[in-house]
Short mmCIF file of C-alpha atoms and ligand atoms in Angstrom, two decimals:
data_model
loop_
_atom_site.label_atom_id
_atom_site.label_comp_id
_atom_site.label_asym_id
_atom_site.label_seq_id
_atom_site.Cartn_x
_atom_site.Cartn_y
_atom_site.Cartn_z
CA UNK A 1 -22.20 -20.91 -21.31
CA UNK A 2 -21.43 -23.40 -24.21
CA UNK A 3 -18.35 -24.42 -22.81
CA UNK A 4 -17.90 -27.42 -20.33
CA UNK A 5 -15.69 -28.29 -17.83
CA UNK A 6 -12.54 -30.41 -19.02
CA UNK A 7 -13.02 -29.23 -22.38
CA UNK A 8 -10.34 -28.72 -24.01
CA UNK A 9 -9.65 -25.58 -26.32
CA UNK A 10 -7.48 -23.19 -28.22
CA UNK A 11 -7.51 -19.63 -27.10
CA UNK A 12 -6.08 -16.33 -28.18
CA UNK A 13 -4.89 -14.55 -24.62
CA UNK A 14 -6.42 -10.35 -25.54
CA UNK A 15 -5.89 -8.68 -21.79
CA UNK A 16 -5.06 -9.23 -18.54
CA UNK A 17 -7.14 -8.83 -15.04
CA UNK A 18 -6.07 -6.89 -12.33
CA UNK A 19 -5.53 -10.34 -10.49
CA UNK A 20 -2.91 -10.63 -12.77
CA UNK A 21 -4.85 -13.67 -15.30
CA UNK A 22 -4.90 -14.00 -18.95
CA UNK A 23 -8.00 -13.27 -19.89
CA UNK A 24 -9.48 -14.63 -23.90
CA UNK A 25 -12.61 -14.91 -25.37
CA UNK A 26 -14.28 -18.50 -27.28
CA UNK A 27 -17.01 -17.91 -29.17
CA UNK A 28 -17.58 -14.96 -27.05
CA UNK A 29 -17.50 -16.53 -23.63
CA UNK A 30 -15.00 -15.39 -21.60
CA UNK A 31 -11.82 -17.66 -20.27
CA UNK A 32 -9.78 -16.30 -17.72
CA UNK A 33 -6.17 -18.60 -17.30
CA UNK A 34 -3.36 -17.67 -15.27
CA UNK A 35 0.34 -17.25 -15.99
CA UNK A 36 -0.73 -16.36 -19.23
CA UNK A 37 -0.06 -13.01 -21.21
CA UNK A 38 -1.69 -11.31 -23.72
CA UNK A 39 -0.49 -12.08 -27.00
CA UNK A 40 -0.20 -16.12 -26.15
CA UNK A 41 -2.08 -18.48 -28.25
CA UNK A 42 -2.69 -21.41 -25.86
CA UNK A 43 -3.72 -24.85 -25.73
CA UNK A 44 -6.23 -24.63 -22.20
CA UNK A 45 -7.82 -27.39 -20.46
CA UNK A 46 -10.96 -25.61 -19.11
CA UNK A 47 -11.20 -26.64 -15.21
CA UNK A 48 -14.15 -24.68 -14.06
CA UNK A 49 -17.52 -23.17 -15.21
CA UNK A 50 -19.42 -21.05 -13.82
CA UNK A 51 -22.21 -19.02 -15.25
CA UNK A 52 -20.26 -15.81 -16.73
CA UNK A 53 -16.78 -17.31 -17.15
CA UNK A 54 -15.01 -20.15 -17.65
CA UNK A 55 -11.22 -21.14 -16.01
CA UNK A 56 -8.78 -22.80 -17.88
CA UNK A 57 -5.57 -24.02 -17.17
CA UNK A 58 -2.18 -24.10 -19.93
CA UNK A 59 -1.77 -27.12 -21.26
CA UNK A 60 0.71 -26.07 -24.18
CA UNK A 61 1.90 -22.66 -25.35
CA UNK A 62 1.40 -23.03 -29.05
CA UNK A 63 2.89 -19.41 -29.91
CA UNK A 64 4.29 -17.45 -27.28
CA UNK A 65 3.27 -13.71 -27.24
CA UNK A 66 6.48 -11.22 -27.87
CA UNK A 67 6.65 -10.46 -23.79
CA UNK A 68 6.50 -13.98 -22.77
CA UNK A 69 9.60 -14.98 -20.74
CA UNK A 70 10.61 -18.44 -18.88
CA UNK A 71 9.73 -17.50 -15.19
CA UNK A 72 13.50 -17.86 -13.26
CA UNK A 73 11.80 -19.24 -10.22
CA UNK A 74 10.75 -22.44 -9.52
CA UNK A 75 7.72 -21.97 -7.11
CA UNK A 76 6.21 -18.74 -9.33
CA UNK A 77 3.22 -20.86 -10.62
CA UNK A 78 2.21 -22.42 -7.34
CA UNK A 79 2.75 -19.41 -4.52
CA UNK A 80 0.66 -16.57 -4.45
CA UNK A 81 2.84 -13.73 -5.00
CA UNK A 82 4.71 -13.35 -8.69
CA UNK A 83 1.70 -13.10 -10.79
CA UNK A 84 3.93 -11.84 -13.83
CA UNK A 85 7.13 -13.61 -13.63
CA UNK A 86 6.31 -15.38 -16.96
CA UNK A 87 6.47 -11.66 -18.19
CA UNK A 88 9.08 -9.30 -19.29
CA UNK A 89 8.65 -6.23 -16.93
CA UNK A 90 8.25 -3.81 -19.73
CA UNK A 91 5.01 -5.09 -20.72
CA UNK A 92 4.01 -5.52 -16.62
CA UNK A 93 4.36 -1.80 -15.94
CA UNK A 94 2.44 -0.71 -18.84
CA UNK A 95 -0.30 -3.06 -17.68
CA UNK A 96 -0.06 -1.50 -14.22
CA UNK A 97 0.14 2.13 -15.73
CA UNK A 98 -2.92 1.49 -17.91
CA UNK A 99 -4.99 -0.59 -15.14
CA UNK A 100 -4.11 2.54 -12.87
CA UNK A 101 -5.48 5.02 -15.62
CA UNK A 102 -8.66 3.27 -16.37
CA UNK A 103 -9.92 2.09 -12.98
CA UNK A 104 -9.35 5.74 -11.79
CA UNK A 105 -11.58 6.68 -14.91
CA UNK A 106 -14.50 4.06 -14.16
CA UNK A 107 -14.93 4.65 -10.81
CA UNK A 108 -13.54 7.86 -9.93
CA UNK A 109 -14.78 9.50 -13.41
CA UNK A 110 -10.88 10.74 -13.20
CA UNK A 111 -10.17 12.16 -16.39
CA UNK A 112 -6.53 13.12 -16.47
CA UNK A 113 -3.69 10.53 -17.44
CA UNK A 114 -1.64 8.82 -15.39
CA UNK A 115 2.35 10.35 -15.97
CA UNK A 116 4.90 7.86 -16.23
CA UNK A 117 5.37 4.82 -13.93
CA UNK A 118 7.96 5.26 -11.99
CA UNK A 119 10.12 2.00 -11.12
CA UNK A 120 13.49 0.64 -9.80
CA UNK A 121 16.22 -0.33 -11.03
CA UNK A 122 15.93 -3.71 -11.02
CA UNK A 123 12.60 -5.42 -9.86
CA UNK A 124 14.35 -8.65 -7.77
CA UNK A 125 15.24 -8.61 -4.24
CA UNK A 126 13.75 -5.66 -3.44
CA UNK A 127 11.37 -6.56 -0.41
CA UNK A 128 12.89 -5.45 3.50
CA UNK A 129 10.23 -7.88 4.85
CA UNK A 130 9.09 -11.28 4.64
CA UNK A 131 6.32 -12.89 6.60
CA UNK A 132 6.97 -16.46 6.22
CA UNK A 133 4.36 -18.94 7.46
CA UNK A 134 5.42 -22.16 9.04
CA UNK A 135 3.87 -25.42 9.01
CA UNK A 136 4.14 -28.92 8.42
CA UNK A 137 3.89 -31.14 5.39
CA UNK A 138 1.62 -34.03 4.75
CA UNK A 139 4.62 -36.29 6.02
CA UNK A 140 5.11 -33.96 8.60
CA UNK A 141 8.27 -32.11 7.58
CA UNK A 142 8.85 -28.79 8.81
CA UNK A 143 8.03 -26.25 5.88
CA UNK A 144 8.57 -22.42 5.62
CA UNK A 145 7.75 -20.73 2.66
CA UNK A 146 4.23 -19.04 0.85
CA UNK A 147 0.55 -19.74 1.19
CA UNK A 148 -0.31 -20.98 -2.59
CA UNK A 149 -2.70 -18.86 -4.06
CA UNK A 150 -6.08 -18.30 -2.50
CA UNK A 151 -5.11 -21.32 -0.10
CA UNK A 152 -3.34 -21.79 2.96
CA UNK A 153 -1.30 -24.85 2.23
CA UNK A 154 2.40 -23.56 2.64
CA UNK A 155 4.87 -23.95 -0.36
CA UNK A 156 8.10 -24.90 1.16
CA UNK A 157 10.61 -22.26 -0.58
CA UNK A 158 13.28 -20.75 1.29
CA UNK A 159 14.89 -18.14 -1.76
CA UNK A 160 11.89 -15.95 -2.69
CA UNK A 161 13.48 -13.53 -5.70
CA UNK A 162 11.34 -10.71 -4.39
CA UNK A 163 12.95 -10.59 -0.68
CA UNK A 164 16.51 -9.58 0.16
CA UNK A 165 19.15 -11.89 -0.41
CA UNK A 166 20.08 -11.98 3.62
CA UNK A 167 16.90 -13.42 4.21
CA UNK A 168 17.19 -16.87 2.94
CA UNK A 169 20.52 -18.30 4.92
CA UNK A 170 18.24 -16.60 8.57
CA UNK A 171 14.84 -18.80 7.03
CA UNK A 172 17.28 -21.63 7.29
CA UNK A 173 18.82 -20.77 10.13
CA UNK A 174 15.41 -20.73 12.00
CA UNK A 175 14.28 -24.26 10.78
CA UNK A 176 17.43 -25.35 12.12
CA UNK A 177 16.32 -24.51 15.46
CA UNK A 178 13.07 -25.81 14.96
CA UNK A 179 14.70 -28.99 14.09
CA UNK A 180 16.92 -29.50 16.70
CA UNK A 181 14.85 -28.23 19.51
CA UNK A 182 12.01 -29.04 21.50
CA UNK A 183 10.03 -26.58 19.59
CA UNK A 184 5.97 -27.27 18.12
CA UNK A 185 4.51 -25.87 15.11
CA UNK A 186 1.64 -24.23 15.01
CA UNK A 187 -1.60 -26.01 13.02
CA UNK A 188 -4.39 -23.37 11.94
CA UNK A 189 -7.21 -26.03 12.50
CA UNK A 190 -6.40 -27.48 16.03
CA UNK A 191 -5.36 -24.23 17.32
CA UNK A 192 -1.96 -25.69 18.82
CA UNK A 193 1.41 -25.78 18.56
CA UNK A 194 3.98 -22.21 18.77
CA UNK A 195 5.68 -21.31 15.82
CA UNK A 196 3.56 -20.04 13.77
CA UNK A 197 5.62 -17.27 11.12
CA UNK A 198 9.34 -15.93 10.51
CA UNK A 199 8.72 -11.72 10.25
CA UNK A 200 11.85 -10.57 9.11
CA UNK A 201 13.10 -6.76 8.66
CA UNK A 202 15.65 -5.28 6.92
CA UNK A 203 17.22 -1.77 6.82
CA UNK A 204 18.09 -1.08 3.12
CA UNK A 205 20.37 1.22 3.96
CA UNK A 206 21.96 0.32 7.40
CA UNK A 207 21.73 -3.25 6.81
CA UNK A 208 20.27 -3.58 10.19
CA UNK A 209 18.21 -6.67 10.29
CA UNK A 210 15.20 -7.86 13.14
CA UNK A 211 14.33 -11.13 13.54
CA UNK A 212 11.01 -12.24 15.02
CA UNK A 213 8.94 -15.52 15.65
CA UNK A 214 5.44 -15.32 16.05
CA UNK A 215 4.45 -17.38 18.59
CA UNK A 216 1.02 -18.67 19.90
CA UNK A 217 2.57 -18.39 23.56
CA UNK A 218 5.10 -16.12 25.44
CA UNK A 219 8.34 -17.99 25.72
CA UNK A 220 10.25 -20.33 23.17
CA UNK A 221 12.58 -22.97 24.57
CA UNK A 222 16.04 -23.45 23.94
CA UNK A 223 16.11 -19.86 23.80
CA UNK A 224 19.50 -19.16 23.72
CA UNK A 225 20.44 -21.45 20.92
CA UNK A 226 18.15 -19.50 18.59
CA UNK A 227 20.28 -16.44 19.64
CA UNK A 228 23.34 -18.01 19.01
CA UNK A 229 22.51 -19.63 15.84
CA UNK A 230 20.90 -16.67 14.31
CA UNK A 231 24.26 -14.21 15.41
CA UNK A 232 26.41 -16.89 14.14
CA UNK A 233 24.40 -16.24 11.21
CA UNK A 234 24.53 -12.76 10.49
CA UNK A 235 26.20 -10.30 12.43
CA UNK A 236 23.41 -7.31 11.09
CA UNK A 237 21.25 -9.00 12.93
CA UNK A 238 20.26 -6.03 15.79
CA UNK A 239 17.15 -6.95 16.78
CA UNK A 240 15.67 -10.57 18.15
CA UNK A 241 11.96 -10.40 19.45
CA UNK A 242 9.05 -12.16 19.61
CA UNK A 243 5.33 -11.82 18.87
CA UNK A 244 2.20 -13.18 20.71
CA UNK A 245 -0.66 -13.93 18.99
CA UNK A 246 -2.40 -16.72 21.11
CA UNK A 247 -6.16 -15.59 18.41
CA UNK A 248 -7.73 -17.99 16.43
CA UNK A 249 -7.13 -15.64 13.28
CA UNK A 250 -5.52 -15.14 10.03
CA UNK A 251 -3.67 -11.86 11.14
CA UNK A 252 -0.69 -12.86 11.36
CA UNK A 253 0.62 -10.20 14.33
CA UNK A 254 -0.09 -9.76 17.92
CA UNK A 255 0.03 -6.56 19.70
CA UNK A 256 2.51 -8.06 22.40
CA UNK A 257 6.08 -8.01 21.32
CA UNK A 258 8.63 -9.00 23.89
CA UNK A 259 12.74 -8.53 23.11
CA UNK A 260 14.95 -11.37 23.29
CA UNK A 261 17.92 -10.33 22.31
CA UNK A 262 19.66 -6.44 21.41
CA UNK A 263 17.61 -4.16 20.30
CA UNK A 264 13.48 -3.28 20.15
CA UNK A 265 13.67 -1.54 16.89
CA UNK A 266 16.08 -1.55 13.79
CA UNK A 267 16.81 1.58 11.80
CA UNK A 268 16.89 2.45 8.35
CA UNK A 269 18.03 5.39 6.15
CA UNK A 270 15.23 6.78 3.56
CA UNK A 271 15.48 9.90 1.52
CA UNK A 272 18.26 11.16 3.44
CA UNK A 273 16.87 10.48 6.91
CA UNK A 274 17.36 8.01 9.68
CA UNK A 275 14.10 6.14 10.65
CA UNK A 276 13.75 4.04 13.65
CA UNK A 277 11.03 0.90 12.97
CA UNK A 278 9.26 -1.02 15.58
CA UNK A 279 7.86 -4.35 14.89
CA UNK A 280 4.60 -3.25 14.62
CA UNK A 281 5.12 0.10 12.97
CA UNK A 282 4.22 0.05 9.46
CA UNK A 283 6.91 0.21 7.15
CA UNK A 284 7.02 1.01 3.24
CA UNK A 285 8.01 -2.90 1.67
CA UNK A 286 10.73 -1.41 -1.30
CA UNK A 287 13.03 1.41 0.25
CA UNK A 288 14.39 1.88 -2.98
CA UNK A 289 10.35 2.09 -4.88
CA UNK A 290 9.40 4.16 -1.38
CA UNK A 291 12.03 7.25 -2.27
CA UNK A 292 10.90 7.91 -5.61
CA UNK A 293 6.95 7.54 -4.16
CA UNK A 294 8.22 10.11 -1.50
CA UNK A 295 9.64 12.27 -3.98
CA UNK A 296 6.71 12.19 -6.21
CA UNK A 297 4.44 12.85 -3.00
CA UNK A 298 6.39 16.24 -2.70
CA UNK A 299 6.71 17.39 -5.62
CA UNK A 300 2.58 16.83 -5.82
CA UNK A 301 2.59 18.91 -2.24
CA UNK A 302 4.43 22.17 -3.47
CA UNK A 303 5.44 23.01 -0.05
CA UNK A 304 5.87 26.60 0.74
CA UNK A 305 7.63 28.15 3.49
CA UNK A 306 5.19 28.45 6.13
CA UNK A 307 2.38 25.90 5.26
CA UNK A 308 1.13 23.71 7.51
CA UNK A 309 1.09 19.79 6.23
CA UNK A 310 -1.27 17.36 8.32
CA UNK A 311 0.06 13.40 7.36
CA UNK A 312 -3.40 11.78 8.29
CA UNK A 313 -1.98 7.52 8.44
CA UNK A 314 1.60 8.86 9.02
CA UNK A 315 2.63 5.60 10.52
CA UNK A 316 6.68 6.23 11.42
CA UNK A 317 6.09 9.54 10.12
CA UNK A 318 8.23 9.12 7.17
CA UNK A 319 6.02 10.81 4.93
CA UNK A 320 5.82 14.00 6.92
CA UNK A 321 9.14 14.19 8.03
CA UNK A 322 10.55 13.54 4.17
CA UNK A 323 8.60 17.13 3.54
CA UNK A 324 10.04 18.33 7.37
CA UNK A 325 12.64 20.65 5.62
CA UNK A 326 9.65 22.80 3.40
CA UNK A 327 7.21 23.29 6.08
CA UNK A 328 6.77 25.91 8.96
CA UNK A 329 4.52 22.35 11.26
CA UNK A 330 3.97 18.99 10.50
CA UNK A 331 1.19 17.19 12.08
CA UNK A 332 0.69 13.35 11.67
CA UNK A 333 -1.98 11.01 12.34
CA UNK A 334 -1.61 7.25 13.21
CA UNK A 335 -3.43 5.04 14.74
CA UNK A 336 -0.77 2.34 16.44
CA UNK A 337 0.81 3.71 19.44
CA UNK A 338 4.39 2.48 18.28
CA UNK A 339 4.64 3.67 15.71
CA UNK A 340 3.42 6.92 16.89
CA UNK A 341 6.25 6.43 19.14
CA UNK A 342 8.97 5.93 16.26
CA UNK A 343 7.68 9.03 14.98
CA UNK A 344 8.50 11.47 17.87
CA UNK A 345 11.89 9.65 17.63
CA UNK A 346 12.44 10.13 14.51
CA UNK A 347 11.52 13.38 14.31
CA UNK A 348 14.02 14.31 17.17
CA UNK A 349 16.73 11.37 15.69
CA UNK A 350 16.77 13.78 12.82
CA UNK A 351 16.65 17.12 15.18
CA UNK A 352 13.05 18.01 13.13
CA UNK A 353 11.61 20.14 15.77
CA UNK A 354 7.85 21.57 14.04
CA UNK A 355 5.96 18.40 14.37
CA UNK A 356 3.30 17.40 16.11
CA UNK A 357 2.03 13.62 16.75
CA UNK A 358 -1.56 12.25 17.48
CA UNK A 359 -2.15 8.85 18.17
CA UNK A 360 -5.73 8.20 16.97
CA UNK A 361 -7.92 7.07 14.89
CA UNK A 362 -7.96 9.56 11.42
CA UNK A 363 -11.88 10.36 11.37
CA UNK A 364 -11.64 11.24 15.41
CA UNK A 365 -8.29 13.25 14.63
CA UNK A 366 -9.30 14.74 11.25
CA UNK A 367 -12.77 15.71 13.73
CA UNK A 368 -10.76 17.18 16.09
CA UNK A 369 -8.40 19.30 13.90
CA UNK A 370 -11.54 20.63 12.13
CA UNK A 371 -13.10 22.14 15.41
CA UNK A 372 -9.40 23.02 16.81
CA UNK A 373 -9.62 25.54 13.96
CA UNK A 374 -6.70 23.47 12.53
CA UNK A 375 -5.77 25.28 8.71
CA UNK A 376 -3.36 22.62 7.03
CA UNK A 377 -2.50 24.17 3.46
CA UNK A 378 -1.78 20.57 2.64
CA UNK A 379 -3.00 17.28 3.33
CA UNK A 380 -1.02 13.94 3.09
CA UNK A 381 -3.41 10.85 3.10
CA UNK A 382 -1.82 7.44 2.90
CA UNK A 383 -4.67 4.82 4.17
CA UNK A 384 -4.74 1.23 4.21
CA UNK A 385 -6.12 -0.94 1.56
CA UNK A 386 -9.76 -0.13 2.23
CA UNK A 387 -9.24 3.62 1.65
CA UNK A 388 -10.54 6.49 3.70
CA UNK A 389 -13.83 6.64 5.28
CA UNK A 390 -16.66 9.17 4.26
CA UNK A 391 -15.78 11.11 8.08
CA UNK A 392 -12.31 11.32 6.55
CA UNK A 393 -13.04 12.94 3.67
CA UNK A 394 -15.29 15.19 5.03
CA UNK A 395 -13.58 16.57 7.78
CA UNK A 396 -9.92 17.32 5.37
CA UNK A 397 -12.31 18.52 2.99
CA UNK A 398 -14.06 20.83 6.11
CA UNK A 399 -10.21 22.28 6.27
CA UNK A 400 -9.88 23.56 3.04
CA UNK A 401 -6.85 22.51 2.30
CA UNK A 402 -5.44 23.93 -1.12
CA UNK A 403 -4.12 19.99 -2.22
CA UNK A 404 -4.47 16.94 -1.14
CA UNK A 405 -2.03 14.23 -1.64
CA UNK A 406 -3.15 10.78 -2.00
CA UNK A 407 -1.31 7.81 -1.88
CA UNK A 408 -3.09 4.14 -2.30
CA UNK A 409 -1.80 0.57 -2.45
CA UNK A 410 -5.42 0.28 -3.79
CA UNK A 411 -6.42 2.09 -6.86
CA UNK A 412 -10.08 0.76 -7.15
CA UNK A 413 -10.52 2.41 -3.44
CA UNK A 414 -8.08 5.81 -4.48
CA UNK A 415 -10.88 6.11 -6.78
CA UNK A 416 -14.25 5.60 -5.08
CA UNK A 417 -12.64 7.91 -2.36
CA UNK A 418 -11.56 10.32 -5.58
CA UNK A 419 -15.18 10.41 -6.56
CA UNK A 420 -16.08 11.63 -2.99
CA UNK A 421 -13.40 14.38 -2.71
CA UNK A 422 -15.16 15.50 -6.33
CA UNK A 423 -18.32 15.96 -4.32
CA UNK A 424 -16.63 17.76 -1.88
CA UNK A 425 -14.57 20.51 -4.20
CA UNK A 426 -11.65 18.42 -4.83
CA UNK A 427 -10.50 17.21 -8.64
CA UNK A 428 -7.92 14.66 -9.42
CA UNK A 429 -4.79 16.80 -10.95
CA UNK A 430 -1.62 15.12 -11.47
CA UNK A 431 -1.77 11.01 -11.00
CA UNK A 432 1.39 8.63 -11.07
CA UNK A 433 2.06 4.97 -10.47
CA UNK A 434 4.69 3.99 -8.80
CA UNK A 435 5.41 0.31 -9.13
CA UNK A 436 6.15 -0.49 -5.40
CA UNK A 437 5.50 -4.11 -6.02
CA UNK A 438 7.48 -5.57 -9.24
CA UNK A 439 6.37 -9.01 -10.52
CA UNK A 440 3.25 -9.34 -7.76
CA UNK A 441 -0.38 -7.63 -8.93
CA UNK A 442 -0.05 -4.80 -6.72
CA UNK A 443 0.51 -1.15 -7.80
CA UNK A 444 1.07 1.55 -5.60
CA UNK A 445 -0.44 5.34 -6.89
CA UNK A 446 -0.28 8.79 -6.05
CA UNK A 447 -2.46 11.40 -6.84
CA UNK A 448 -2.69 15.21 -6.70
CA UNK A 449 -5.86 16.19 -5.25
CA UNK A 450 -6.26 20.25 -6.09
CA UNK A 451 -9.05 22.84 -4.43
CA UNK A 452 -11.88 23.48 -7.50
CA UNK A 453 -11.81 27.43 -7.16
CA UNK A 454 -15.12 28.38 -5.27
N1 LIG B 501 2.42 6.84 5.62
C1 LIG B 501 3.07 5.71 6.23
C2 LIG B 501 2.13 4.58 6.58
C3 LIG B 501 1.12 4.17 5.55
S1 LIG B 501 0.31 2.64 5.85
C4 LIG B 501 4.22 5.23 5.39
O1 LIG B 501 4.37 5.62 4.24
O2 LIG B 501 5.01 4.43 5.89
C5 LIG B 501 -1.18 3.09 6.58
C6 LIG B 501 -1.08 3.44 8.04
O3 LIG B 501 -2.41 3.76 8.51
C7 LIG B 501 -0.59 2.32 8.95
O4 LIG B 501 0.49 2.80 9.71
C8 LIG B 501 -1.79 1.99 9.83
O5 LIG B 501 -1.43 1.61 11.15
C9 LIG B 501 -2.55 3.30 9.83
N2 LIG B 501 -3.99 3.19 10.09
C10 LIG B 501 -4.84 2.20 9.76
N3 LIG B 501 -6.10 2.50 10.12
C11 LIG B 501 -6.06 3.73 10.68
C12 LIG B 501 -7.05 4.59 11.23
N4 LIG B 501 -8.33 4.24 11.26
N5 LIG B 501 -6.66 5.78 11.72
C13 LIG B 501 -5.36 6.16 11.69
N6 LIG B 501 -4.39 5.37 11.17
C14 LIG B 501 -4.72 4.19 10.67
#
């Protein structure tokens, strides 16, 4: 590398990273510079060299590429989660459709084209949960807001565009009683303190709304004040609980939850049905983004009368039950027990009757089904970010299914785990982003998975 830290340079933005930076090339070193967009010419002030690639920082836009917009909030440049608010959301999702379609291709060796992203309406508001961290400033204010990227120092912001609008007046609700109350805050390094996020929940469609502290203890004084300032607050609020995570860690939940006040769980209505959410259940972030990924994930199933569909991950079972009404069983597959529990109710909330739920882990269930003799014509998988393991894949592919349906909020592991499947008999089909995430660098995908013929 030529180049040298606080150099200062002009640069022609050519692509962007999946991290969501600008990415340009001087004199054929490479310059990565966020809240940039391809297209930008740039005055940078390089800030960091290492031996590959340089990181610069905008000091003046000299011409702005055609898809550069002012960013509408103020915190966007400093919090970790808008990475292309500076951009019009045309030229995001055809990033996120082609980044989809060529990491598939370099690690899976996918060769089919991703269809059209699918997106909402409008990309603002859209999140049904926020996980707000609390702390306390350098003067020792209370503050509630984001981690700033790749750090843990909160940015105090209390009207994130990405969460639902109720949100915002509860966040301030909450620091209210923080305020006026005996109440600590929780400090990552000493280990002390109780408050330590806001986890909020919303029902899209019921307008249902949970509240929850997270607490490094089991109680919260001045209990009933919270309760009274947070139903003064909004009356959809159903649900007041709390979480204990007493661990030195940055997971943010505990496994305990204990009710304060009304209900355990809120409900929501998705793709016609009525789901019932615990706490700790796993819940799809953008109801809105989750029905057209549900709606994709069927079509991709081509459910016949009398098929058999195993929903390996099925948290609520919302999946499963969304494809209840064109299947002879459904089985699903989650490993937390609540939300095992939601899905029995659920099922029975919606009077689904041909379901079956196993609380496990998938590669001891998917084991299990294999040796049962267990024929599912199709196979829903829906993993967490680090994909399925080799067991998995095996043991669905041991079934025979005829498809498999894949869905991934991570498309580099959808695609090691699509290279696997290959191995296995399987070939990637029919592939389509769904843009779950609007402004943020995350893309969610779904792909068709068919049976090579033998
Ligand atoms: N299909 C659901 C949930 C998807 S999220 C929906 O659309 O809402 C992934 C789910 O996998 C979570 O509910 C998580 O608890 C579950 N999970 C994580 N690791 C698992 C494992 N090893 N075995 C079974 N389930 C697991």
């Amino acid at each position: 590398m030529t180049l040298k830290k606080n150099d200062d340079i002009r640069l022609e933005i050519t692509t962007l990273t999946n991290q969501g930076s600008g990415l340009g090339r001087f004199n054929d070193e490479v310059v990565f510079v966020d809240s940039a967009v391809p297209g930008d010419i740039l005055d940078v002030h390089i800030i960091k060299v290492s031996k590959n690639y340089a990181i610069g920082k905008i000091n003046k836009v000299i011409k702005p590429s055609k898809n550069r917009i002012v960013s509408d909030c103020d915190v966007s440049t400093r919090c970790g989660g808008c990475a292309y608010r500076h951009m019009k959301y045309d030229a995001e999702l055809l990033e996120k459709k082609k980044y989809v379609g060529d990491v598939l291709q370099r690690i899976g060796g996918v060769a089919v084209q991703p269809e059209e992203i699918l997106s909402i309406e409008k990309p603002e508001a859209y999140r049904n949960k926020a996980l707000i961290p609390v702390g306390l400033d350098e003067k020792g204010n209370v503050v509630t807001g984001f981690y700033s990227r790749k750090t843990h120092r909160i940015i105090d912001c209390d009207n994130c565009k990405l969460q639902m609008e109720e949100f915002s007046p509860i966040i301030k609700a909450v620091k209210r009683y923080i305020l006026e109350n005996p109440v600590t805050i929780y400090d990552e390094k000493t280990h002390k303190g109780l408050i330590r996020h806001i986890y909020l929940r919303r029902g899209r469609n019921t307008g249902d709304i949970m509240v929850c502290l997270v607490v490094n203890g089991d109680n919260i004084p001045s209990k009933q004040k919270l309760i009274d300032l947070l139903t003064a607050t909004d009356e959809n609020i159903k649900s007041i609980v709390l979480n204990v995570n007493r661990e030195k860690t940055n997971v943010v939940l505990g496994t305990q939850t204990i009710t304060l006040w009304g209900e355990d769980t809120i409900e929501d209505i998705l793709c016609g049905l009525r789901f019932r959410i615990s706490p700790l259940s796993f819940y799809q972030v953008n109801p809105e983004g989750t029905e057209l990924l549900y709606k994709r994930a069927k079509e991709y199933a081509e459910l016949k009368d009398g098929d058999i569909l195993l929903d390996m991950y099925c948290g609520a079972g919302t999946i499963g039950l969304s494809m209840a009404d064109k299947a002879k069983e459904i089985i699903g597959v989650e490993i937390i027990p609540e939300a095992i529990e939601n899905a029995k109710e659920n099922a029975s909330l919606n009077g689904i009757e041909n379901t079956r739920f196993i609380c496990a882990d998938a590669s001891g269930a998917a084991k299990e089904l294999l040796s049962e003799g267990i024929k599912p014509d199709v196979v829903v998988l829906d993993p967490p970010r680090k994909g399925c393991s080799k067991d998995v894949i095996d043991a669905v592919a041991g079934m025979n299914p005829q498809r498999i349906v894949y869905v991934s909020c991570d498309a580099a592991s959808l695609s090691r785990d699509c290279a696997l499947f290959r191995e296995v008999g399987y070939e990637v089909t029919k592939v389509t982003a769904v843009d779950m995430f609007p402004r943020t660098i995350h893309v969610e995908t779904v792909c068709l998975l068919s049976r090579k013929d033998k």
